[in-house]
mmCIF file of C-alpha atoms in Angstrom:
data_model
loop_
_atom_site.group_PDB
_atom_site.id
_atom_site.type_symbol
_atom_site.label_atom_id
_atom_site.label_comp_id
_atom_site.label_asym_id
_atom_site.label_seq_id
_atom_site.Cartn_x
_atom_site.Cartn_y
_atom_site.Cartn_z
ATOM 1 C CA GLY C 1 -50.082 -41.167 17.675
ATOM 2 C CA GLY C 2 -47.708 -39.565 15.203
ATOM 3 C CA ASP C 3 -50.616 -37.764 13.541
ATOM 4 C CA TRP C 4 -50.939 -34.704 15.811
ATOM 5 C CA GLN C 5 -52.106 -31.588 14.008
ATOM 6 C CA LEU C 6 -52.435 -28.015 15.181
ATOM 7 C CA VAL C 7 -56.151 -27.124 15.309
ATOM 8 C CA TRP C 8 -56.062 -23.836 17.269
ATOM 9 C CA GLY C 9 -53.308 -21.320 17.920
ATOM 10 C CA PRO C 10 -50.742 -20.937 19.078
ATOM 11 C CA GLY C 11 -52.126 -17.851 20.737
ATOM 12 C CA VAL C 12 -50.198 -15.270 22.729
ATOM 13 C CA TYR C 13 -51.414 -12.579 25.132
ATOM 14 C CA GLN C 14 -49.294 -9.553 26.008
ATOM 15 C CA ILE C 15 -50.626 -7.145 28.622
ATOM 16 C CA LEU C 16 -48.202 -4.569 27.173
ATOM 17 C CA PRO C 17 -47.775 -5.402 23.470
ATOM 18 C CA SER C 18 -44.847 -2.989 23.222
ATOM 19 C CA SER C 19 -42.916 -5.091 25.772
ATOM 20 C CA GLY C 20 -42.394 -7.970 23.349
ATOM 21 C CA LYS C 21 -43.003 -10.395 26.241
ATOM 22 C CA ALA C 22 -45.569 -13.178 26.107
ATOM 23 C CA ASP C 23 -47.694 -13.180 29.259
ATOM 24 C CA ASN C 24 -49.883 -16.165 28.324
ATOM 25 C CA THR C 25 -49.492 -18.684 25.512
ATOM 26 C CA ALA C 26 -51.507 -21.764 24.541
ATOM 27 C CA PHE C 27 -52.325 -24.038 21.618
ATOM 28 C CA VAL C 28 -54.603 -26.994 20.811
ATOM 29 C CA VAL C 29 -53.573 -30.100 18.862
ATOM 30 C CA TYR C 30 -55.647 -33.094 17.748
ATOM 31 C CA SER C 31 -54.737 -36.710 16.993
ATOM 32 C CA PRO C 32 -57.310 -38.481 14.789
ATOM 33 C CA SER C 33 -55.854 -41.909 15.610
ATOM 34 C CA GLN C 34 -56.293 -41.258 19.342
ATOM 35 C CA ASP C 35 -59.400 -39.068 18.943
ATOM 36 C CA THR C 36 -57.800 -36.748 21.476
ATOM 37 C CA TYR C 37 -57.469 -32.989 21.746
ATOM 38 C CA ILE C 38 -54.706 -31.527 23.908
ATOM 39 C CA LEU C 39 -54.801 -27.931 25.098
ATOM 40 C CA SER C 40 -51.309 -26.976 26.251
ATOM 41 C CA ILE C 41 -50.746 -23.860 28.381
ATOM 42 C CA ALA C 42 -47.296 -22.309 28.770
ATOM 43 C CA GLY C 43 -45.710 -21.670 32.142
ATOM 44 C CA THR C 44 -44.742 -18.441 33.857
ATOM 45 C CA ASN C 45 -42.581 -16.176 31.744
ATOM 46 C CA PRO C 46 -40.006 -15.015 34.319
ATOM 47 C CA THR C 47 -39.677 -11.626 32.619
ATOM 48 C CA ALA C 48 -43.406 -10.965 32.180
ATOM 49 C CA PHE C 49 -45.192 -8.454 34.422
ATOM 50 C CA LEU C 50 -48.628 -10.088 34.188
ATOM 51 C CA ASP C 51 -47.538 -13.563 35.262
ATOM 52 C CA TRP C 52 -45.855 -12.463 38.476
ATOM 53 C CA LEU C 53 -47.875 -9.492 39.688
ATOM 54 C CA VAL C 54 -51.329 -10.536 38.564
ATOM 55 C CA GLU C 55 -51.792 -14.254 37.967
ATOM 56 C CA ASP C 56 -49.290 -15.484 40.585
ATOM 57 C CA PHE C 57 -49.801 -12.940 43.381
ATOM 58 C CA GLU C 58 -53.479 -11.895 43.265
ATOM 59 C CA VAL C 59 -54.483 -14.401 45.923
ATOM 60 C CA GLY C 60 -55.879 -14.132 49.429
ATOM 61 C CA PRO C 61 -59.153 -13.734 51.304
ATOM 62 C CA HIS C 62 -59.949 -10.361 49.676
ATOM 63 C CA MET C 63 -59.124 -11.471 46.132
ATOM 64 C CA LEU C 64 -61.672 -14.218 45.433
ATOM 65 C CA VAL C 65 -64.024 -14.869 42.514
ATOM 66 C CA ASN C 66 -67.111 -17.062 42.750
ATOM 67 C CA TRP C 67 -67.045 -20.383 40.916
ATOM 68 C CA PRO C 68 -68.273 -21.332 38.470
ATOM 69 C CA TYR C 69 -66.900 -18.311 36.638
ATOM 70 C CA GLU C 70 -68.109 -18.314 33.036
ATOM 71 C CA GLY C 71 -65.007 -16.548 31.724
ATOM 72 C CA SER C 72 -66.361 -14.249 29.015
ATOM 73 C CA GLN C 73 -66.220 -11.057 31.108
ATOM 74 C CA PRO C 74 -63.352 -9.809 33.293
ATOM 75 C CA PRO C 75 -63.621 -11.376 36.750
ATOM 76 C CA VAL C 76 -65.140 -9.482 39.670
ATOM 77 C CA THR C 77 -64.106 -10.125 43.264
ATOM 78 C CA ALA C 78 -66.627 -11.430 45.775
ATOM 79 C CA PRO C 79 -66.612 -11.529 49.582
ATOM 80 C CA LYS C 80 -65.061 -14.629 51.101
ATOM 81 C CA ASN C 81 -67.751 -17.301 51.389
ATOM 82 C CA PRO C 82 -66.852 -20.549 53.168
ATOM 83 C CA ILE C 83 -69.821 -22.442 51.672
ATOM 84 C CA ARG C 84 -69.453 -21.313 48.052
ATOM 85 C CA PRO C 85 -66.705 -22.535 45.704
ATOM 86 C CA GLN C 86 -64.285 -19.705 44.887
ATOM 87 C CA ILE C 87 -60.989 -19.282 43.037
ATOM 88 C CA SER C 88 -58.296 -16.645 43.373
ATOM 89 C CA LEU C 89 -58.590 -13.438 41.375
ATOM 90 C CA GLY C 90 -55.231 -14.220 39.739
ATOM 91 C CA THR C 91 -56.467 -17.618 38.545
ATOM 92 C CA ALA C 92 -59.740 -16.101 37.298
ATOM 93 C CA LYS C 93 -57.795 -13.437 35.367
ATOM 94 C CA GLY C 94 -55.565 -16.159 33.894
ATOM 95 C CA LEU C 95 -58.671 -18.047 32.756
ATOM 96 C CA TYR C 96 -60.153 -14.856 31.297
ATOM 97 C CA PHE C 97 -56.944 -13.975 29.402
ATOM 98 C CA LEU C 98 -56.622 -17.530 28.031
ATOM 99 C CA LEU C 99 -60.230 -17.776 26.884
ATOM 100 C CA ASN C 100 -60.573 -14.246 25.452
ATOM 101 C CA ARG C 101 -57.303 -12.407 24.867
ATOM 102 C CA LEU C 102 -54.863 -14.741 23.112
ATOM 103 C CA VAL C 103 -53.921 -13.366 19.689
ATOM 104 C CA GLN C 104 -53.146 -15.858 16.933
ATOM 105 C CA ALA C 105 -51.092 -15.540 13.780
ATOM 106 C CA THR C 106 -53.113 -14.875 10.639
ATOM 107 C CA ASN C 107 -52.138 -18.320 9.291
ATOM 108 C CA ALA C 108 -53.433 -20.144 12.403
ATOM 109 C CA PRO C 109 -56.158 -22.757 11.754
ATOM 110 C CA HIS C 110 -58.904 -20.563 13.310
ATOM 111 C CA PRO C 111 -57.416 -17.043 13.609
ATOM 112 C CA ASN C 112 -60.777 -15.348 14.165
ATOM 113 C CA LEU C 113 -61.885 -17.538 17.081
ATOM 114 C CA THR C 114 -60.811 -16.932 20.655
ATOM 115 C CA LEU C 115 -59.759 -20.025 22.570
ATOM 116 C CA GLY C 116 -63.029 -19.832 24.507
ATOM 117 C CA GLN C 117 -65.044 -19.690 21.277
ATOM 118 C CA TYR C 118 -63.057 -22.563 19.772
ATOM 119 C CA LEU C 119 -63.515 -24.777 22.818
ATOM 120 C CA SER C 120 -67.211 -23.870 23.145
ATOM 121 C CA GLN C 121 -67.938 -25.051 19.597
ATOM 122 C CA LEU C 122 -65.689 -28.136 19.836
ATOM 123 C CA GLN C 123 -67.605 -31.220 18.760
ATOM 124 C CA SER C 124 -66.917 -34.711 20.024
ATOM 125 C CA LYS C 125 -65.943 -36.743 16.951
ATOM 126 C CA SER C 126 -66.935 -40.084 18.513
ATOM 127 C CA SER C 127 -67.831 -41.670 21.820
ATOM 128 C CA GLN C 128 -64.078 -41.952 22.483
ATOM 129 C CA SER C 129 -63.197 -38.239 22.013
ATOM 130 C CA ARG C 130 -61.149 -36.732 24.845
ATOM 131 C CA LEU C 131 -59.905 -33.276 25.769
ATOM 132 C CA ILE C 132 -56.763 -33.138 27.888
ATOM 133 C CA VAL C 133 -55.706 -29.786 29.358
ATOM 134 C CA THR C 134 -52.094 -29.567 30.477
ATOM 135 C CA GLY C 135 -49.407 -27.038 31.272
ATOM 136 C CA HIS C 136 -46.219 -26.326 33.182
ATOM 137 C CA SER C 137 -45.702 -23.937 36.112
ATOM 138 C CA LEU C 138 -48.369 -21.230 35.721
ATOM 139 C CA GLY C 139 -49.875 -23.370 32.930
ATOM 140 C CA GLY C 140 -49.988 -26.273 35.386
ATOM 141 C CA ALA C 141 -51.946 -24.127 37.836
ATOM 142 C CA LEU C 142 -54.339 -22.909 35.139
ATOM 143 C CA ALA C 143 -54.843 -26.342 33.498
ATOM 144 C CA PRO C 144 -57.255 -27.772 36.125
ATOM 145 C CA THR C 145 -59.217 -24.512 36.168
ATOM 146 C CA VAL C 146 -59.531 -24.476 32.370
ATOM 147 C CA ALA C 147 -60.440 -28.196 32.390
ATOM 148 C CA ASN C 148 -63.120 -27.561 35.013
ATOM 149 C CA TRP C 149 -64.439 -24.604 32.966
ATOM 150 C CA ALA C 150 -64.511 -26.877 29.883
ATOM 151 C CA ARG C 151 -66.241 -29.630 31.865
ATOM 152 C CA LEU C 152 -68.972 -27.190 32.883
ATOM 153 C CA THR C 153 -69.185 -25.545 29.453
ATOM 154 C CA LEU C 154 -68.842 -28.498 27.081
ATOM 155 C CA SER C 155 -70.163 -31.527 28.866
ATOM 156 C CA HIS C 156 -73.540 -30.395 30.130
ATOM 157 C CA GLY C 157 -75.629 -33.216 28.662
ATOM 158 C CA SER C 158 -73.196 -33.855 25.811
ATOM 159 C CA ALA C 159 -70.774 -36.459 24.534
ATOM 160 C CA TRP C 160 -67.934 -34.702 26.415
ATOM 161 C CA GLN C 161 -69.273 -35.754 29.821
ATOM 162 C CA GLY C 162 -66.531 -37.650 31.636
ATOM 163 C CA LYS C 163 -64.006 -37.109 28.834
ATOM 164 C CA ILE C 164 -62.279 -33.876 29.909
ATOM 165 C CA TYR C 165 -59.057 -34.289 31.872
ATOM 166 C CA ALA C 166 -56.394 -32.134 33.512
ATOM 167 C CA MET C 167 -52.790 -33.309 33.593
#
């Protein structure tokens, strides 16, 4: 698989653009020989405000968001519900920022598409196409959530069913 090519991004989100600190970063690559897309999400930036105070610490019984969360609007907290799937507010905000707020360079492959828009229009190239979502640290925590969002968004009755993975 030495044929990986950048197909989206890299995208960076800064809650305070004047800070010069990346709060969230991600990119998507594709290998034609493996018919595989990989979405890679960066880990916690130890100097970034958003990572620590929002995405890492907004957890607890009063900071929950109902799942599935569709991701196109900022998340809204919901009362704790032991019979309904829920995720932490911090994780929901991380998903929202990744899908909607990453800014790409003008020479990126799809600079006018958000990550959410890019993934939503992603077409399976064959019956073997796969999407693998991975990350480290904060990216490792967000990867299964993004993969689950993609599973719900992309695979409903499509060729992606059963071909979206989190690592």
